[in-house]
Amino acid sequence: MLGDTTEGIELAHVSEGGRLMTREGRAEIVLSPYGVLRLDEHTEVELVSNDITDVRVRLISGSIIFDLAKDPGTRSVTLLCENARIQLIGHGLYRADAANGTATLRGLQGRTWVSLNGTEQEVGSNHSIRLIAGFPAVKLGRSRDDRFETWNRDRARMIRKARKYGKKLARAERRRSSL
């Protein structure tokens, strides 16, 4: 369901069981106070559960990045992709790609567990795993960011600056009102 359009930004609400698909643009879904999901161009996801204590997202095609700003604690954030179930643990940055019947998960920061065909495999920072047949996680070589990862990093930086500026304005307003 579409909400509002402001300055070229389209706001939407994705209901439980709903799907979101990007074409030429990118999208960001605020999952909870502790995390966001960013979608690259030509990506489709399904919001399996939007319960704040048990968020579950299925990657159908394309590329996504989960950005968990802090430890979700007792809350659960799960990515479903192909036959894999990925339990996202703590603060971190995780990228998943699915295309042409293959899927991979990369731990950019943090660590997570992948359950696949009855086995579990840990994926840590700078490691990758193919989400078929339970291949072991492999260490990533030094690679340059692609446009999606650059956009993700710039977006996260912009949000941090906005939060910092908002806190500064709130402190100034409290000081002004106490005079």
Short mmCIF file of N, CA, C and O in Angstrom, two decimals, residues 45-125:
data_model
loop_
_atom_site.label_atom_id
_atom_site.label_comp_id
_atom_site.label_asym_id
_atom_site.label_seq_id
_atom_site.Cartn_x
_atom_site.Cartn_y
_atom_site.Cartn_z
N VAL A 45 11.40 -8.81 -2.24
CA VAL A 45 11.37 -9.46 -0.93
C VAL A 45 9.93 -9.64 -0.49
O VAL A 45 9.02 -8.94 -0.95
N GLU A 46 9.73 -10.60 0.41
CA GLU A 46 8.43 -10.82 1.04
C GLU A 46 8.60 -10.62 2.54
O GLU A 46 9.55 -11.16 3.13
N LEU A 47 7.72 -9.86 3.15
CA LEU A 47 7.75 -9.67 4.60
C LEU A 47 6.91 -10.79 5.20
O LEU A 47 5.69 -10.71 5.27
N VAL A 48 7.57 -11.87 5.62
CA VAL A 48 6.89 -13.05 6.14
C VAL A 48 6.25 -12.73 7.49
O VAL A 48 5.12 -13.12 7.76
N SER A 49 6.97 -12.01 8.36
CA SER A 49 6.45 -11.60 9.66
C SER A 49 6.95 -10.19 9.96
O SER A 49 8.14 -9.92 9.86
N ASN A 50 6.02 -9.32 10.33
CA ASN A 50 6.42 -7.95 10.70
C ASN A 50 6.27 -7.71 12.20
O ASN A 50 6.30 -6.58 12.65
N ASP A 51 6.14 -8.79 12.96
CA ASP A 51 6.08 -8.69 14.42
C ASP A 51 7.42 -8.16 14.92
O ASP A 51 8.47 -8.72 14.61
N ILE A 52 7.41 -7.08 15.67
CA ILE A 52 8.65 -6.43 16.10
C ILE A 52 9.56 -7.37 16.88
O ILE A 52 10.77 -7.19 16.92
N THR A 53 9.00 -8.42 17.48
CA THR A 53 9.82 -9.37 18.23
C THR A 53 10.29 -10.55 17.37
O THR A 53 11.10 -11.35 17.81
N ASP A 54 9.76 -10.66 16.15
CA ASP A 54 10.10 -11.79 15.28
C ASP A 54 9.97 -11.37 13.82
O ASP A 54 9.07 -11.80 13.10
N VAL A 55 10.89 -10.53 13.34
CA VAL A 55 10.87 -10.06 11.96
C VAL A 55 11.45 -11.15 11.07
O VAL A 55 12.53 -11.67 11.35
N ARG A 56 10.72 -11.51 10.02
CA ARG A 56 11.20 -12.50 9.06
C ARG A 56 10.99 -11.98 7.65
O ARG A 56 9.88 -11.56 7.31
N VAL A 57 12.07 -12.01 6.87
CA VAL A 57 12.04 -11.50 5.49
C VAL A 57 12.56 -12.60 4.57
O VAL A 57 13.56 -13.24 4.86
N ARG A 58 11.85 -12.80 3.45
CA ARG A 58 12.30 -13.77 2.44
C ARG A 58 12.83 -13.00 1.24
O ARG A 58 12.15 -12.16 0.68
N LEU A 59 14.07 -13.31 0.85
CA LEU A 59 14.66 -12.73 -0.35
C LEU A 59 14.26 -13.60 -1.54
O LEU A 59 14.58 -14.79 -1.57
N ILE A 60 13.53 -13.02 -2.46
CA ILE A 60 13.08 -13.76 -3.63
C ILE A 60 14.08 -13.61 -4.77
O ILE A 60 14.47 -14.59 -5.40
N SER A 61 14.53 -12.38 -5.01
CA SER A 61 15.55 -12.14 -6.04
C SER A 61 16.21 -10.79 -5.78
O SER A 61 15.63 -9.91 -5.14
N GLY A 62 17.44 -10.65 -6.27
CA GLY A 62 18.14 -9.39 -6.14
C GLY A 62 19.13 -9.38 -5.00
O GLY A 62 19.65 -10.43 -4.59
N SER A 63 19.39 -8.17 -4.46
CA SER A 63 20.39 -7.98 -3.41
C SER A 63 19.83 -7.13 -2.28
O SER A 63 19.17 -6.13 -2.53
N ILE A 64 20.12 -7.56 -1.05
CA ILE A 64 19.67 -6.81 0.13
C ILE A 64 20.82 -6.68 1.12
O ILE A 64 21.75 -7.48 1.11
N ILE A 65 20.72 -5.66 1.95
CA ILE A 65 21.65 -5.49 3.06
C ILE A 65 20.83 -5.24 4.32
O ILE A 65 19.98 -4.35 4.35
N PHE A 66 21.06 -6.07 5.35
CA PHE A 66 20.51 -5.84 6.68
C PHE A 66 21.52 -5.01 7.43
O PHE A 66 22.69 -5.36 7.50
N ASP A 67 21.07 -3.93 8.05
CA ASP A 67 21.93 -3.08 8.88
C ASP A 67 21.31 -3.05 10.27
O ASP A 67 20.30 -2.39 10.49
N LEU A 68 21.90 -3.83 11.19
CA LEU A 68 21.40 -3.87 12.56
C LEU A 68 22.27 -2.93 13.39
O LEU A 68 23.44 -3.19 13.60
N ALA A 69 21.67 -1.83 13.85
CA ALA A 69 22.41 -0.79 14.56
C ALA A 69 22.83 -1.21 15.95
O ALA A 69 23.80 -0.72 16.48
N LYS A 70 22.06 -2.12 16.54
CA LYS A 70 22.43 -2.62 17.87
C LYS A 70 21.89 -4.02 18.04
O LYS A 70 21.10 -4.50 17.23
N ASP A 71 22.28 -4.65 19.09
CA ASP A 71 21.86 -6.01 19.38
C ASP A 71 20.35 -6.05 19.58
O ASP A 71 19.81 -5.32 20.41
N PRO A 72 19.64 -6.91 18.82
CA PRO A 72 18.20 -7.00 18.99
C PRO A 72 17.77 -7.66 20.29
O PRO A 72 16.59 -7.68 20.62
N GLY A 73 18.72 -8.19 21.07
CA GLY A 73 18.40 -8.81 22.36
C GLY A 73 17.51 -10.02 22.18
O GLY A 73 17.83 -10.93 21.43
N THR A 74 16.36 -10.02 22.85
CA THR A 74 15.46 -11.16 22.77
C THR A 74 14.63 -11.14 21.49
O THR A 74 13.91 -12.09 21.21
N ARG A 75 14.73 -10.08 20.74
CA ARG A 75 13.99 -10.01 19.48
C ARG A 75 14.71 -10.84 18.43
O ARG A 75 15.91 -11.08 18.51
N SER A 76 13.99 -11.24 17.41
CA SER A 76 14.54 -12.11 16.38
C SER A 76 14.44 -11.43 15.02
O SER A 76 13.40 -10.89 14.66
N VAL A 77 15.54 -11.47 14.27
CA VAL A 77 15.55 -11.01 12.89
C VAL A 77 16.05 -12.18 12.05
O VAL A 77 17.16 -12.67 12.26
N THR A 78 15.22 -12.63 11.11
CA THR A 78 15.54 -13.81 10.33
C THR A 78 15.40 -13.51 8.85
O THR A 78 14.42 -12.90 8.42
N LEU A 79 16.37 -13.98 8.08
CA LEU A 79 16.32 -13.90 6.62
C LEU A 79 16.11 -15.31 6.09
O LEU A 79 16.82 -16.24 6.49
N LEU A 80 15.14 -15.46 5.22
CA LEU A 80 14.88 -16.73 4.55
C LEU A 80 15.29 -16.57 3.09
O LEU A 80 14.89 -15.60 2.43
N CYS A 81 16.11 -17.49 2.61
CA CYS A 81 16.60 -17.39 1.25
C CYS A 81 16.88 -18.80 0.74
O CYS A 81 17.65 -19.54 1.36
N GLU A 82 16.27 -19.15 -0.39
CA GLU A 82 16.39 -20.51 -0.91
C GLU A 82 15.96 -21.46 0.21
O GLU A 82 14.93 -21.27 0.80
N ASN A 83 16.77 -22.45 0.56
CA ASN A 83 16.45 -23.39 1.63
C ASN A 83 17.08 -23.00 2.95
O ASN A 83 17.05 -23.76 3.91
N ALA A 84 17.68 -21.83 3.01
CA ALA A 84 18.42 -21.41 4.20
C ALA A 84 17.58 -20.51 5.10
O ALA A 84 16.73 -19.76 4.65
N ARG A 85 17.88 -20.62 6.39
CA ARG A 85 17.30 -19.76 7.43
C ARG A 85 18.48 -19.09 8.11
O ARG A 85 19.32 -19.77 8.70
N ILE A 86 18.54 -17.76 8.04
CA ILE A 86 19.66 -17.01 8.58
C ILE A 86 19.18 -16.21 9.78
O ILE A 86 18.33 -15.33 9.65
N GLN A 87 19.70 -16.55 10.95
CA GLN A 87 19.36 -15.86 12.19
C GLN A 87 20.38 -14.76 12.40
O GLN A 87 21.54 -15.04 12.63
N LEU A 88 19.96 -13.50 12.30
CA LEU A 88 20.89 -12.39 12.43
C LEU A 88 21.09 -12.08 13.91
O LEU A 88 20.14 -11.87 14.65
N ILE A 89 22.35 -12.06 14.32
CA ILE A 89 22.71 -11.93 15.73
C ILE A 89 23.44 -10.62 15.93
O ILE A 89 24.45 -10.37 15.29
N GLY A 90 22.96 -9.82 16.85
CA GLY A 90 23.69 -8.63 17.27
C GLY A 90 23.90 -7.59 16.20
O GLY A 90 23.39 -7.67 15.09
N HIS A 91 24.69 -6.60 16.56
CA HIS A 91 25.04 -5.51 15.68
C HIS A 91 25.78 -6.06 14.47
O HIS A 91 26.64 -6.90 14.59
N GLY A 92 25.41 -5.62 13.28
CA GLY A 92 26.13 -6.10 12.12
C GLY A 92 25.55 -5.61 10.81
O GLY A 92 24.51 -4.95 10.76
N LEU A 93 26.26 -5.98 9.76
CA LEU A 93 25.90 -5.63 8.40
C LEU A 93 26.01 -6.91 7.59
O LEU A 93 27.07 -7.55 7.56
N TYR A 94 24.92 -7.33 6.96
CA TYR A 94 24.86 -8.60 6.26
C TYR A 94 24.27 -8.39 4.88
O TYR A 94 23.26 -7.71 4.73
N ARG A 95 24.88 -8.98 3.88
CA ARG A 95 24.39 -8.84 2.51
C ARG A 95 24.02 -10.21 1.96
O ARG A 95 24.76 -11.19 2.13
N ALA A 96 22.87 -10.27 1.29
CA ALA A 96 22.44 -11.50 0.62
C ALA A 96 22.13 -11.16 -0.83
O ALA A 96 21.57 -10.10 -1.13
N ASP A 97 22.50 -12.08 -1.71
CA ASP A 97 22.24 -11.93 -3.14
C ASP A 97 21.60 -13.21 -3.65
O ASP A 97 22.05 -14.30 -3.31
N ALA A 98 20.57 -13.07 -4.47
CA ALA A 98 19.90 -14.23 -5.06
C ALA A 98 19.61 -13.94 -6.53
O ALA A 98 18.95 -12.95 -6.85
N ALA A 99 20.15 -14.80 -7.39
CA ALA A 99 19.91 -14.65 -8.83
C ALA A 99 20.20 -15.98 -9.51
O ALA A 99 21.12 -16.71 -9.13
N ASN A 100 19.40 -16.28 -10.52
CA ASN A 100 19.63 -17.46 -11.36
C ASN A 100 19.76 -18.75 -10.56
O ASN A 100 20.63 -19.58 -10.84
N GLY A 101 18.95 -18.92 -9.52
CA GLY A 101 18.95 -20.16 -8.75
C GLY A 101 20.09 -20.32 -7.77
O GLY A 101 20.24 -21.38 -7.17
N THR A 102 20.92 -19.30 -7.60
CA THR A 102 21.99 -19.37 -6.61
C THR A 102 21.82 -18.21 -5.64
O THR A 102 21.30 -17.15 -5.99
N ALA A 103 22.25 -18.42 -4.42
CA ALA A 103 22.15 -17.38 -3.40
C ALA A 103 23.40 -17.42 -2.53
O ALA A 103 23.95 -18.50 -2.28
N THR A 104 23.83 -16.25 -2.08
CA THR A 104 24.98 -16.16 -1.18
C THR A 104 24.66 -15.19 -0.05
O THR A 104 23.83 -14.29 -0.19
N LEU A 105 25.33 -15.40 1.06
CA LEU A 105 25.26 -14.49 2.20
C LEU A 105 26.67 -14.05 2.51
O LEU A 105 27.59 -14.88 2.56
N ARG A 106 26.86 -12.75 2.73
CA ARG A 106 28.15 -12.22 3.12
C ARG A 106 28.01 -11.51 4.45
O ARG A 106 27.12 -10.69 4.64
N GLY A 107 28.89 -11.83 5.37
CA GLY A 107 28.96 -11.10 6.62
C GLY A 107 29.91 -9.93 6.43
O GLY A 107 31.11 -10.12 6.34
N LEU A 108 29.38 -8.73 6.33
CA LEU A 108 30.22 -7.55 6.14
C LEU A 108 30.77 -7.07 7.48
O LEU A 108 31.91 -6.64 7.56
N GLN A 109 29.94 -7.14 8.52
CA GLN A 109 30.33 -6.85 9.90
C GLN A 109 29.46 -7.72 10.79
O GLN A 109 28.30 -7.93 10.49
N GLY A 110 30.00 -8.19 11.88
CA GLY A 110 29.22 -9.00 12.81
C GLY A 110 29.29 -10.48 12.46
O GLY A 110 30.09 -10.90 11.64
N ARG A 111 28.42 -11.26 13.10
CA ARG A 111 28.37 -12.70 12.85
C ARG A 111 26.93 -13.16 12.89
O ARG A 111 26.07 -12.53 13.50
N THR A 112 26.67 -14.27 12.23
CA THR A 112 25.33 -14.82 12.17
C THR A 112 25.42 -16.33 11.98
O THR A 112 26.49 -16.87 11.73
N TRP A 113 24.29 -16.99 12.11
CA TRP A 113 24.20 -18.43 11.91
C TRP A 113 23.27 -18.73 10.76
O TRP A 113 22.19 -18.17 10.66
N VAL A 114 23.70 -19.66 9.91
CA VAL A 114 22.89 -20.11 8.79
C VAL A 114 22.49 -21.55 9.05
O VAL A 114 23.35 -22.40 9.31
N SER A 115 21.19 -21.84 8.99
CA SER A 115 20.68 -23.21 9.09
C SER A 115 20.30 -23.65 7.69
O SER A 115 19.52 -22.98 7.01
N LEU A 116 20.85 -24.79 7.28
CA LEU A 116 20.60 -25.27 5.93
C LEU A 116 20.64 -26.79 5.92
O LEU A 116 21.63 -27.39 6.36
N ASN A 117 19.56 -27.39 5.48
CA ASN A 117 19.48 -28.86 5.38
C ASN A 117 19.86 -29.56 6.69
O ASN A 117 20.61 -30.53 6.70
N GLY A 118 19.41 -29.03 7.81
CA GLY A 118 19.65 -29.66 9.10
C GLY A 118 21.00 -29.38 9.72
O GLY A 118 21.31 -29.92 10.78
N THR A 119 21.83 -28.60 9.09
CA THR A 119 23.13 -28.25 9.66
C THR A 119 23.20 -26.75 9.88
O THR A 119 22.46 -25.98 9.26
N GLU A 120 24.08 -26.34 10.80
CA GLU A 120 24.28 -24.92 11.07
C GLU A 120 25.71 -24.55 10.76
O GLU A 120 26.63 -25.32 11.01
N GLN A 121 25.88 -23.35 10.24
CA GLN A 121 27.20 -22.84 9.88
C GLN A 121 27.28 -21.38 10.33
O GLN A 121 26.39 -20.60 10.04
N GLU A 122 28.35 -21.03 11.04
CA GLU A 122 28.55 -19.64 11.43
C GLU A 122 29.18 -18.88 10.28
O GLU A 122 30.07 -19.38 9.60
N VAL A 123 28.71 -17.66 10.07
CA VAL A 123 29.28 -16.76 9.07
C VAL A 123 29.66 -15.48 9.79
O VAL A 123 28.81 -14.78 10.32
N GLY A 124 30.96 -15.20 9.84
CA GLY A 124 31.45 -14.02 10.53
C GLY A 124 31.80 -12.90 9.57
O GLY A 124 31.59 -13.00 8.36
N SER A 125 32.34 -11.82 10.12
CA SER A 125 32.77 -10.69 9.31
C SER A 125 33.73 -11.15 8.23
O SER A 125 34.59 -12.00 8.47
#
